[in-house]
Amino acid sequence: MFEERTLGYALARSLFVFPFLALALFLIVLSGAHRSLSPDLLLSSYAVPGEGEPLRFCRSRLGSFPLHIVLSGLLLFDQIPHPHLAIPPLSSFTRRDDIFVAYSVHHSAVTNSRCSAGSSTAEPPKDELLGGLMSPAIDGASCLSRHQSAWYRRKPSNHTPSTHLIRRLRRYEALHKKCGPNTELYKKAVEQLVSDTGTAAAECNYVVWVPSDGLGNRIISIASAFLYALLNDKVLLLHLTDDMGDLFCEPFPETSWVLPSDFPVRYSWVLEKDHGYGNLLKNKLLSNDMDTANASSPAFLYLHLVHSNDEFDKMFYCEEGQQLLRKFSWLLLRSNQYFAPAFFLVPEFDTELSLLFPEKTAVFHHLGTYLFHPSNTVWGYITRYYEAYLANAKSRLGIQIRLFGKADFDSHSDYIIDCALTKRLLPNVNLTDTALPTITGAKPRSVLVTSLRSGYFEKLRNMYYEHATTTGEVISVHQPSHEEEQHSEKLNHNMKAFAEIYLLSLSDALITSPFSTFGYVAQGLGGLRPWLLVRPDDHDLCLHSMSMEPCFHFPPSYDCKARKKVDIGSVAPFLRHCEDFPRGVRLFD
């Protein structure tokens, strides 16, 4: 009798599955979701379980699967009686992500799972909010990468955000929602700006970020500007030009960080002359100890924090300068630098920064992970490439190559390969016996190369194509694009660049080029200490960095307390000269 019931159940389940899939496909077309979920992916997302195996819906496959369709399927499935099938109450599903569960036919356990090609085991649950760093208030559909990115990282981050940082981020989000674009307080602040009363007492104060140089420079400067806003209870707004229009998701819930297009001030060189903080100090039209309530002062100030600024501009990093700037409701900030390390030298920020970042080498890691979520378009680039070329790899090595001058290709490419071989990041090849056997059925080790040129990728690919490895491993080499020249003024170029930065950040190990902000962002997002293409001595070809922080290339050389020039890399134990650019400084623990 029991066997007959079991057989009947199996038949009923089979009869249910295929009509449900047909209905689901029909509803997808009606809902418009077919634009992001193809039928072949849908069909591969459901696996009919064998005896004692769990029924799995793959999170990676159903990232855009309409919630009402999945719920409908579960409701129908719940009607099939079976003494050993346990279904949690549907009222417990609060988010789309909660739908991706595994139902065990012979066990009552319900676990989150993610399926990958050739995998028959479920991974443990992922912390999609990253220890509370992310706000749960943002809808996952508007930014798929916020909730899905954790599933593409093999290991959780070893760098836990402090509870103080989490509290401050929630507080900042509330401030941004209250003062952000299209609110009454924002409109009032703009009216004060237009009426030339920018230093009048205001409930909301703003920092407007203005772009400079390439994408890597822009990202590290946005992170620095956000830290400045966080420390001073100001609202950060970004002047996003057309070449940045669809790169990032909105990081803050129920508001926007994009400066409205009708903002009355636009950046030009005239701003530096008439409103530049450093220029006004130089011409004694402004002083750090002035009383802005009684003195004539501009409605806003422009902060020139690019690499070529002078010592007057760099007074921004002094405590008295910070106290003056706090009195202005509007600040425009232009930078191509990662200037966050300078705040650790301002005494009034000491306690707050220690609470925010007990681990100083994780400042950009936390800020970057919090702020920079690929837009759904860019996330599509990332996930499609990842699933096609990287998902099945045993390990992943990222190699980021950028030249800032001329170099002989053969010698430079040999140098990069020798670094990977001597540091055992890649296996050697046998140059004499090309018929060495490989390990049958073993997963390959993947190498992701990013470069404006294709030659580095081709040389490495050909090396492992033409010769067997001494370990028997198979090495697959990939390069998403080779644009030949940098075109930061083009949106499509920047979208590819951000996708490749993110793919690099998913590596298990990373080799980066010196001075490159592209590499800095990748290592920071990935929480990786990179192998730098810098020769520390005559014996080592490359150097394993002691920090994953970006380098502040052109820091101030003025000690605000001593009022004299100093070696900024020796004034604090947590601030040292960068291994890849000794003139700059980097945060260390």
Coordinates of C-alpha atoms in Angstrom, one line a residue:
M1 CA 0.0 0.0 0.0
F2 CA 2.8 2.4 0.9
E3 CA 4.6 1.7 -2.4
E4 CA 1.4 2.5 -4.3
R5 CA 1.0 5.8 -2.4
T6 CA 4.6 6.7 -3.1
L7 CA 4.2 5.8 -6.8
G8 CA 1.0 7.9 -6.9
Y9 CA 2.8 10.8 -5.3
A10 CA 5.7 10.6 -7.8
L11 CA 3.3 10.5 -10.7
A12 CA 1.3 13.5 -9.3
R13 CA 4.5 15.5 -8.8
S14 CA 5.6 14.8 -12.4
L15 CA 2.2 15.8 -13.7
F16 CA 2.4 19.0 -11.7
V17 CA 5.9 20.1 -12.7
F18 CA 5.6 20.5 -16.4
P19 CA 2.2 22.4 -16.5
F20 CA 3.6 24.7 -13.8
L21 CA 6.7 25.4 -15.9
A22 CA 4.5 26.1 -18.9
L23 CA 2.3 28.4 -16.9
A24 CA 5.3 30.1 -15.4
L25 CA 6.8 30.8 -18.9
F26 CA 3.5 32.2 -20.0
L27 CA 3.2 34.5 -17.0
I28 CA 6.8 35.6 -17.4
V29 CA 6.1 36.8 -21.0
L30 CA 3.0 38.6 -19.8
S31 CA 4.9 40.3 -16.9
G32 CA 7.9 41.4 -19.1
A33 CA 10.4 39.4 -17.1
H34 CA 11.4 37.5 -20.3
R35 CA 13.7 40.4 -21.0
S36 CA 16.0 39.3 -18.1
L37 CA 15.2 35.6 -17.8
S38 CA 15.4 33.3 -20.9
P39 CA 13.4 30.1 -21.1
D40 CA 16.5 27.9 -21.1
L41 CA 17.6 29.5 -17.9
L42 CA 14.2 29.0 -16.4
L43 CA 14.1 25.3 -17.3
S44 CA 17.7 24.9 -15.9
S45 CA 16.6 26.5 -12.7
Y46 CA 14.4 23.6 -11.7
A47 CA 15.7 20.2 -11.1
V48 CA 13.4 17.2 -10.5
P49 CA 14.8 15.5 -7.4
G50 CA 15.6 11.9 -7.2
E51 CA 14.7 9.7 -4.2
G52 CA 15.8 11.5 -1.0
E53 CA 17.2 14.5 -2.9
P54 CA 16.0 18.1 -2.3
L55 CA 13.9 20.1 -4.8
R56 CA 16.1 23.2 -5.6
F57 CA 15.4 26.5 -7.1
C58 CA 18.7 28.1 -8.0
R59 CA 19.2 31.6 -6.6
S60 CA 21.6 32.5 -9.4
R61 CA 19.1 31.5 -12.0
L62 CA 16.0 33.0 -10.6
G63 CA 17.3 36.4 -9.6
S64 CA 14.6 38.1 -11.6
F65 CA 11.9 35.5 -11.4
P66 CA 8.5 37.2 -10.6
L67 CA 7.6 36.7 -7.0
H68 CA 3.9 36.0 -7.7
I69 CA 4.8 33.1 -10.0
V70 CA 7.1 31.4 -7.5
L71 CA 4.5 31.8 -4.8
S72 CA 1.8 30.4 -7.0
G73 CA 4.0 27.3 -7.7
L74 CA 4.6 26.8 -4.0
L75 CA 0.9 27.1 -3.2
L76 CA 0.1 24.4 -5.7
F77 CA 3.0 22.3 -4.6
D78 CA 1.7 22.6 -1.0
Q79 CA -1.5 20.9 -2.0
I80 CA 0.2 17.7 -2.9
P81 CA 0.0 15.5 0.2
H82 CA 3.0 13.6 1.3
P83 CA 3.8 12.6 4.9
H84 CA 7.5 13.5 4.7
L85 CA 7.2 16.9 2.8
A86 CA 7.5 19.9 5.0
I87 CA 6.7 23.4 3.6
P88 CA 7.2 26.5 5.7
P89 CA 4.2 28.9 6.0
L90 CA 4.1 31.2 3.0
S91 CA 3.5 34.2 5.3
S92 CA 7.1 33.8 6.4
F93 CA 8.3 34.9 3.0
T94 CA 9.1 38.6 3.3
R95 CA 11.5 39.1 0.4
R96 CA 12.0 37.7 -3.1
D97 CA 15.3 36.1 -1.8
D98 CA 13.4 34.1 0.8
I99 CA 11.7 32.1 -2.0
F100 CA 14.9 30.4 -3.0
V101 CA 14.7 27.4 -0.6
A102 CA 15.4 23.7 -0.9
Y103 CA 12.6 21.3 0.1
S104 CA 13.7 17.9 1.2
V105 CA 11.3 15.1 0.3
H106 CA 12.6 12.8 3.1
H107 CA 13.6 15.5 5.6
S108 CA 11.9 18.4 7.2
A109 CA 14.9 20.7 7.0
V110 CA 14.5 23.8 4.8
T111 CA 17.8 25.6 3.8
N112 CA 18.8 28.4 1.5
S113 CA 20.7 27.1 -1.5
R114 CA 22.6 28.3 -4.6
C115 CA 23.0 25.9 -7.5
S116 CA 25.9 26.1 -9.9
A117 CA 26.8 24.1 -13.0
G118 CA 27.6 20.5 -12.1
S119 CA 26.9 21.1 -8.4
S120 CA 24.7 18.7 -6.4
T121 CA 25.2 20.3 -3.0
A122 CA 23.7 23.3 -1.4
E123 CA 25.9 26.1 -0.1
P124 CA 25.3 27.5 3.4
P125 CA 23.2 30.6 3.7
K126 CA 24.9 33.8 2.6
D127 CA 24.9 37.1 4.7
E128 CA 23.4 39.3 2.0
L129 CA 23.4 42.4 4.2
L130 CA 27.1 41.9 5.0
G131 CA 26.9 42.0 8.8
G132 CA 24.4 44.9 8.8
L133 CA 26.5 47.1 6.5
M134 CA 23.6 47.2 4.0
S135 CA 20.2 48.6 4.8
P136 CA 17.4 46.0 4.4
A137 CA 15.0 48.8 3.3
I138 CA 16.0 48.8 -0.4
D139 CA 14.0 46.7 -2.7
G140 CA 16.1 43.9 -4.3
A141 CA 14.5 44.2 -7.7
S142 CA 15.7 47.8 -8.2
C143 CA 19.3 46.7 -7.6
L144 CA 19.9 43.0 -8.1
S145 CA 23.6 43.3 -7.2
R146 CA 22.8 44.4 -3.6
H147 CA 21.4 41.0 -2.6
Q148 CA 23.0 38.7 -5.2
S149 CA 26.6 39.8 -4.9
A150 CA 27.3 37.8 -1.8
W151 CA 26.5 34.6 -3.7
Y152 CA 29.3 35.3 -6.2
R153 CA 32.0 35.6 -3.4
R154 CA 33.2 32.2 -2.4
K155 CA 34.2 33.3 1.1
P156 CA 32.5 35.8 3.4
S157 CA 34.6 38.9 4.1
N158 CA 37.1 38.6 7.0
H159 CA 36.5 42.3 7.7
T160 CA 33.4 42.8 9.9
P161 CA 32.0 46.4 10.0
S162 CA 31.9 47.9 13.4
T163 CA 28.5 48.4 15.2
H164 CA 29.3 52.1 15.3
L165 CA 29.8 52.3 11.6
I166 CA 26.5 50.5 11.0
R167 CA 24.7 52.9 13.4
R168 CA 26.2 55.9 11.7
L169 CA 25.2 54.6 8.2
R170 CA 21.6 54.2 9.3
R171 CA 21.7 57.7 10.8
Y172 CA 23.2 59.1 7.6
E173 CA 20.5 57.4 5.5
A174 CA 17.8 59.1 7.6
L175 CA 19.5 62.5 7.1
H176 CA 19.8 61.9 3.4
K177 CA 16.2 61.0 3.1
K178 CA 15.2 64.1 5.0
C179 CA 17.5 66.5 3.1
G180 CA 17.9 64.8 -0.3
P181 CA 16.7 66.0 -3.7
N182 CA 13.1 67.0 -4.1
T183 CA 12.5 67.5 -0.4
E184 CA 11.3 70.8 1.1
L185 CA 14.6 71.2 3.0
Y186 CA 16.6 70.7 -0.1
K187 CA 14.5 73.3 -2.0
K188 CA 15.0 75.7 0.9
A189 CA 18.7 75.2 0.9
V190 CA 18.9 75.9 -2.8
E191 CA 16.9 79.1 -2.3
Q192 CA 19.5 80.2 0.4
L193 CA 22.3 79.4 -2.1
V194 CA 20.7 81.5 -4.9
S195 CA 20.0 84.3 -2.5
D196 CA 23.7 84.4 -1.5
T197 CA 23.1 83.3 2.2
G198 CA 25.0 80.1 2.1
T199 CA 26.5 80.6 5.6
A200 CA 23.2 81.2 7.3
A201 CA 22.2 78.6 9.8
A202 CA 20.6 75.7 7.9
E203 CA 19.1 72.3 8.9
C204 CA 20.7 70.6 5.9
N205 CA 24.3 71.0 4.7
Y206 CA 25.7 69.6 1.5
V207 CA 28.8 68.4 -0.3
V208 CA 28.5 68.3 -4.1
W209 CA 31.0 66.0 -5.7
V210 CA 32.3 66.9 -9.1
P211 CA 34.0 64.2 -11.3
S212 CA 37.7 64.3 -12.4
D213 CA 39.7 61.9 -14.5
G214 CA 39.0 58.1 -15.0
L215 CA 36.5 55.8 -13.3
G216 CA 39.0 54.5 -10.7
N217 CA 39.8 58.0 -9.6
R218 CA 36.2 58.9 -9.5
I219 CA 35.3 56.0 -7.3
I220 CA 38.0 56.5 -4.7
S221 CA 37.2 60.2 -4.5
I222 CA 33.5 59.6 -4.1
A223 CA 34.3 57.2 -1.2
S224 CA 36.5 59.9 0.4
A225 CA 33.9 62.6 -0.1
F226 CA 31.3 60.3 1.5
L227 CA 33.5 59.8 4.6
Y228 CA 33.9 63.6 4.8
A229 CA 30.1 64.0 4.7
L230 CA 29.7 61.3 7.3
L231 CA 32.1 62.9 9.7
N232 CA 30.5 66.4 9.3
D233 CA 26.8 65.5 9.1
K234 CA 26.6 66.7 5.5
V235 CA 24.6 65.3 2.6
L236 CA 26.6 64.0 -0.3
L237 CA 25.3 64.7 -3.8
L238 CA 27.0 63.6 -7.0
H239 CA 27.1 65.6 -10.2
L240 CA 26.8 62.6 -12.5
T241 CA 27.7 63.4 -16.1
D242 CA 26.3 61.4 -19.0
D243 CA 29.3 59.0 -18.9
M244 CA 28.3 57.9 -15.4
G245 CA 24.5 57.7 -15.9
D246 CA 23.9 54.0 -15.4
L247 CA 26.9 52.7 -13.5
F248 CA 25.7 52.5 -9.9
C249 CA 22.5 51.7 -8.0
E250 CA 21.2 54.3 -5.5
P251 CA 23.0 53.4 -2.2
F252 CA 20.5 55.1 0.1
P253 CA 16.9 53.9 0.7
E254 CA 14.0 56.0 -0.6
T255 CA 16.1 58.9 -1.9
S256 CA 18.7 59.7 -4.5
W257 CA 22.4 60.8 -4.3
V258 CA 22.2 62.3 -7.8
L259 CA 22.4 66.1 -7.9
P260 CA 19.3 67.4 -9.7
S261 CA 19.9 68.8 -13.2
D262 CA 18.5 72.2 -12.3
F263 CA 21.1 72.8 -9.6
P264 CA 22.0 76.5 -10.1
V265 CA 25.8 76.0 -9.9
R266 CA 28.0 74.3 -12.5
Y267 CA 31.7 73.5 -12.3
S268 CA 34.1 75.7 -14.3
W269 CA 37.5 77.2 -13.8
V270 CA 35.9 80.4 -12.7
L271 CA 34.8 78.6 -9.5
E272 CA 38.4 78.1 -8.5
K273 CA 39.1 81.8 -8.9
D274 CA 36.0 83.3 -7.2
H275 CA 35.0 80.5 -4.8
G276 CA 38.1 78.4 -4.3
Y277 CA 38.9 77.8 -0.7
G278 CA 42.6 77.8 -1.3
N279 CA 42.6 80.8 -3.6
L280 CA 40.5 82.9 -1.2
L281 CA 43.0 82.0 1.6
K282 CA 45.9 82.9 -0.6
N283 CA 44.5 86.3 -1.4
K284 CA 43.4 86.8 2.2
L285 CA 39.8 87.1 1.3
L286 CA 39.1 84.2 3.7
S287 CA 40.6 83.1 6.9
N288 CA 40.2 79.9 8.9
D289 CA 39.4 81.9 12.1
M290 CA 36.9 84.4 10.5
D291 CA 33.4 84.9 11.9
T292 CA 31.2 84.1 8.9
A293 CA 28.1 85.4 10.7
N294 CA 29.4 89.0 10.6
A295 CA 32.0 89.0 7.8
S296 CA 31.2 89.1 4.0
S297 CA 31.7 85.5 2.7
P298 CA 30.7 83.6 -0.4
A299 CA 27.5 81.6 -0.6
F300 CA 29.5 78.5 -1.2
L301 CA 33.1 77.3 -1.4
Y302 CA 34.8 75.2 -4.0
L303 CA 37.3 72.6 -2.7
H304 CA 40.1 71.9 -5.2
L305 CA 41.5 68.5 -4.0
V306 CA 43.0 67.2 -7.3
H307 CA 46.6 66.0 -7.5
S308 CA 47.8 69.4 -8.7
N309 CA 46.4 71.5 -5.8
D310 CA 48.7 73.8 -3.8
E311 CA 49.5 74.2 -0.1
F312 CA 46.6 76.6 0.3
D313 CA 44.1 74.1 -1.1
K314 CA 45.6 71.5 1.3
M315 CA 44.7 73.6 4.3
F316 CA 41.4 71.7 3.9
Y317 CA 43.2 68.9 5.8
C318 CA 43.9 71.1 8.9
E319 CA 41.6 71.2 11.9
E320 CA 41.0 74.9 11.7
G321 CA 40.1 74.6 8.1
Q322 CA 37.5 71.9 8.9
Q323 CA 36.0 74.1 11.5
L324 CA 35.5 77.0 9.0
L325 CA 34.1 74.7 6.2
R326 CA 31.5 73.4 8.6
K327 CA 29.9 76.8 8.6
F328 CA 29.1 76.7 4.9
S329 CA 25.9 75.0 3.9
W330 CA 27.2 74.3 0.4
L331 CA 30.6 72.9 -0.6
L332 CA 31.6 71.8 -4.1
L333 CA 34.4 69.3 -4.1
R334 CA 36.4 68.1 -7.0
S335 CA 39.1 65.4 -6.6
N336 CA 40.8 62.5 -8.3
Q337 CA 42.5 61.3 -5.1
Y338 CA 41.8 58.9 -2.3
F339 CA 42.1 61.6 0.4
A340 CA 40.4 59.6 3.2
P341 CA 43.7 58.9 5.1
A342 CA 44.2 62.6 5.7
F343 CA 41.2 62.7 8.1
F344 CA 43.0 60.3 10.4
L345 CA 45.5 63.2 11.1
V346 CA 42.7 65.6 12.2
P347 CA 42.6 65.5 16.0
E348 CA 38.8 66.2 16.3
F349 CA 38.1 63.1 14.2
D350 CA 40.4 60.7 16.2
T351 CA 37.7 59.2 18.4
E352 CA 35.0 58.9 15.8
L353 CA 37.3 57.3 13.2
S354 CA 38.6 54.8 15.8
L355 CA 35.0 53.8 16.5
L356 CA 34.0 53.7 12.8
F357 CA 37.1 51.7 11.6
P358 CA 38.9 49.7 14.3
E359 CA 40.6 48.0 11.3
K360 CA 42.1 50.9 9.4
T361 CA 43.0 48.8 6.4
A362 CA 39.3 48.1 5.7
V363 CA 38.2 51.8 5.4
F364 CA 37.7 51.6 1.6
H365 CA 36.5 48.0 1.7
H366 CA 33.6 49.0 3.9
L367 CA 32.8 52.3 2.2
G368 CA 33.2 50.9 -1.3
T369 CA 31.1 47.8 -0.6
Y370 CA 28.4 50.0 0.9
L371 CA 28.3 52.6 -1.8
F372 CA 29.1 51.0 -5.2
H373 CA 26.6 48.5 -6.3
P374 CA 26.6 47.8 -10.0
S375 CA 23.4 48.9 -11.8
N376 CA 21.2 46.1 -13.2
T377 CA 22.7 46.7 -16.6
V378 CA 26.3 46.4 -15.4
W379 CA 25.3 43.5 -13.1
G380 CA 24.1 41.7 -16.3
Y381 CA 27.6 42.2 -17.8
I382 CA 29.2 40.8 -14.7
T383 CA 27.0 37.8 -14.1
R384 CA 26.9 36.7 -17.7
Y385 CA 30.6 36.7 -18.0
Y386 CA 31.1 35.1 -14.6
E387 CA 28.7 32.2 -15.3
A388 CA 30.2 31.6 -18.7
Y389 CA 33.9 31.7 -17.9
L390 CA 34.6 31.8 -14.1
A391 CA 31.8 30.0 -12.2
N392 CA 33.2 26.5 -12.7
A393 CA 36.8 27.4 -11.8
K394 CA 38.7 25.7 -9.0
S395 CA 40.4 29.1 -8.3
R396 CA 40.5 32.5 -9.9
L397 CA 43.5 34.8 -10.4
G398 CA 43.0 38.4 -11.5
I399 CA 45.7 40.2 -13.3
Q400 CA 45.2 43.9 -13.8
I401 CA 47.6 45.5 -16.2
R402 CA 48.0 49.3 -16.8
L403 CA 51.0 51.2 -18.2
F404 CA 51.5 54.9 -17.6
G405 CA 54.4 55.1 -20.0
K406 CA 56.2 53.1 -22.7
A407 CA 57.5 49.6 -22.0
D408 CA 58.8 46.8 -24.2
F409 CA 55.9 44.4 -24.5
D410 CA 58.0 41.2 -24.5
S411 CA 60.0 42.1 -21.4
H412 CA 57.0 43.5 -19.5
S413 CA 54.7 40.5 -20.3
D414 CA 57.5 38.1 -19.3
Y415 CA 57.9 40.0 -16.0
I416 CA 54.2 39.7 -15.2
I417 CA 54.2 36.0 -16.0
D418 CA 57.4 35.4 -13.9
C419 CA 55.7 37.1 -11.0
A420 CA 52.7 34.8 -11.2
L421 CA 55.0 31.7 -11.5
T422 CA 57.5 32.6 -8.8
K423 CA 54.8 33.4 -6.3
R424 CA 53.1 30.2 -7.2
L425 CA 49.9 31.9 -8.3
L426 CA 50.1 29.9 -11.5
P427 CA 51.8 26.6 -12.3
N428 CA 54.8 26.3 -14.5
V429 CA 54.6 24.7 -18.0
N430 CA 56.8 21.9 -19.4
L431 CA 58.6 23.2 -22.4
T432 CA 60.0 19.8 -23.5
D433 CA 57.1 17.4 -23.1
T434 CA 53.9 18.8 -24.6
A435 CA 52.1 15.5 -24.2
L436 CA 52.0 15.4 -20.4
P437 CA 48.7 14.1 -19.1
T438 CA 46.2 16.4 -17.4
I439 CA 44.0 15.6 -14.4
T440 CA 40.9 14.1 -16.0
G441 CA 37.6 15.8 -14.8
A442 CA 39.4 18.4 -12.6
K443 CA 38.0 21.9 -12.6
P444 CA 40.3 24.4 -14.3
R445 CA 42.0 27.3 -12.7
S446 CA 40.9 30.5 -14.3
V447 CA 42.9 33.7 -15.0
L448 CA 41.1 37.0 -15.7
V449 CA 43.2 39.5 -17.5
T450 CA 42.1 43.2 -17.7
S451 CA 44.1 45.5 -19.9
L452 CA 43.5 48.0 -22.6
R453 CA 45.6 45.8 -24.9
S454 CA 45.0 42.2 -25.9
G455 CA 48.7 41.1 -26.2
Y456 CA 49.1 40.2 -22.5
F457 CA 46.1 37.9 -22.5
E458 CA 47.1 36.3 -25.8
K459 CA 50.6 35.5 -24.6
L460 CA 49.4 33.9 -21.4
R461 CA 46.6 32.0 -23.1
N462 CA 49.0 30.7 -25.8
M463 CA 51.5 29.6 -23.1
Y464 CA 48.9 27.3 -21.4
Y465 CA 47.4 26.2 -24.7
E466 CA 50.7 25.1 -26.3
H467 CA 52.3 23.6 -23.2
A468 CA 51.1 21.3 -20.5
T469 CA 51.4 22.4 -16.8
T470 CA 53.9 20.5 -14.6
T471 CA 51.1 19.9 -12.1
G472 CA 48.6 18.5 -14.6
E473 CA 46.2 21.3 -14.0
V474 CA 44.3 23.0 -16.8
I475 CA 44.5 26.8 -16.9
S476 CA 41.8 28.9 -18.7
V477 CA 42.7 32.5 -19.5
H478 CA 40.0 35.1 -20.3
Q479 CA 39.8 38.8 -21.1
P480 CA 36.4 40.6 -21.3
S481 CA 37.5 43.5 -23.5
H482 CA 40.5 45.4 -24.9
E483 CA 39.5 49.0 -25.7
E484 CA 43.1 49.9 -26.7
E485 CA 42.6 53.5 -25.4
Q486 CA 40.9 54.9 -22.3
H487 CA 37.7 56.7 -23.1
S488 CA 36.3 57.8 -19.7
E489 CA 34.0 60.2 -21.5
K490 CA 31.9 57.3 -22.9
L491 CA 29.3 55.6 -20.8
N492 CA 29.7 52.2 -22.5
H493 CA 33.5 52.3 -21.8
N494 CA 32.9 53.0 -18.1
M495 CA 30.3 50.3 -17.8
K496 CA 32.7 47.7 -19.2
A497 CA 35.4 49.1 -16.9
F498 CA 33.3 48.8 -13.8
A499 CA 32.2 45.3 -14.8
E500 CA 35.9 44.3 -15.1
I501 CA 36.8 46.0 -11.8
Y502 CA 34.0 43.9 -10.1
L503 CA 35.0 40.7 -11.8
L504 CA 38.6 41.3 -10.6
S505 CA 37.3 41.7 -7.1
L506 CA 35.8 38.2 -7.2
S507 CA 39.3 36.7 -7.6
D508 CA 41.0 34.5 -5.0
A509 CA 44.3 36.3 -5.6
L510 CA 45.1 39.5 -7.5
I511 CA 48.1 41.0 -9.3
T512 CA 47.9 44.7 -9.9
S513 CA 49.8 47.5 -11.6
P514 CA 51.5 50.3 -9.5
F515 CA 49.7 53.6 -9.3
S516 CA 46.5 52.3 -10.8
T517 CA 43.3 53.4 -9.2
F518 CA 41.5 50.7 -11.3
G519 CA 43.4 48.1 -9.3
Y520 CA 42.9 49.9 -6.0
V521 CA 39.1 49.7 -6.4
A522 CA 39.2 46.0 -7.3
Q523 CA 41.4 45.1 -4.3
G524 CA 39.3 47.2 -2.0
L525 CA 35.9 45.8 -3.1
G526 CA 37.3 42.2 -2.9
G527 CA 39.0 42.7 0.4
L528 CA 42.3 41.5 -1.2
R529 CA 45.9 42.3 -0.5
P530 CA 47.3 42.4 -4.0
W531 CA 50.6 41.3 -5.4
L532 CA 52.0 44.6 -6.7
L533 CA 54.1 44.6 -9.9
V534 CA 56.9 46.3 -8.0
R535 CA 60.4 44.9 -7.4
P536 CA 61.2 45.4 -3.7
D537 CA 64.8 44.2 -4.2
D538 CA 67.0 42.3 -6.7
H539 CA 65.5 38.9 -5.6
D540 CA 61.8 39.4 -5.6
L541 CA 59.9 40.2 -8.8
C542 CA 56.7 41.5 -7.1
L543 CA 55.6 42.5 -3.7
H544 CA 52.6 41.3 -1.6
S545 CA 51.1 44.5 -0.2
M546 CA 50.5 44.7 3.5
S547 CA 47.3 46.7 3.0
M548 CA 44.3 46.5 0.7
E549 CA 43.7 50.3 1.0
P550 CA 44.2 52.6 -2.0
C551 CA 47.2 54.9 -2.0
F552 CA 46.7 58.6 -1.4
H553 CA 49.1 59.7 -4.2
F554 CA 49.6 63.4 -3.4
P555 CA 49.0 64.0 0.4
P556 CA 49.7 67.2 2.2
S557 CA 53.2 67.7 3.4
Y558 CA 52.3 70.4 6.0
D559 CA 52.0 69.5 9.7
C560 CA 49.1 71.7 10.8
K561 CA 50.1 71.4 14.5
A562 CA 53.9 72.1 14.1
R563 CA 53.2 74.5 11.2
K564 CA 56.0 73.2 9.1
K565 CA 56.6 70.7 6.3
V566 CA 57.1 67.1 7.4
D567 CA 57.3 63.6 6.0
I568 CA 53.6 62.7 6.2
G569 CA 54.4 59.0 6.0
S570 CA 56.2 59.1 9.4
V571 CA 53.9 61.1 11.6
A572 CA 51.6 58.2 12.6
P573 CA 52.2 54.4 12.9
F574 CA 49.1 53.7 10.8
L575 CA 50.2 55.8 7.9
R576 CA 53.1 54.7 5.7
H577 CA 54.4 55.4 2.3
C578 CA 52.8 53.4 -0.5
E579 CA 54.9 50.4 -1.8
D580 CA 53.9 51.2 -5.4
F581 CA 54.3 55.0 -5.2
P582 CA 56.6 56.1 -2.3
R583 CA 55.5 59.8 -2.5
G584 CA 52.0 58.7 -1.4
V585 CA 50.7 57.3 1.8
R586 CA 48.4 54.4 2.7
L587 CA 46.6 53.3 5.8
F588 CA 48.0 50.2 7.6
D589 CA 47.1 48.4 10.8

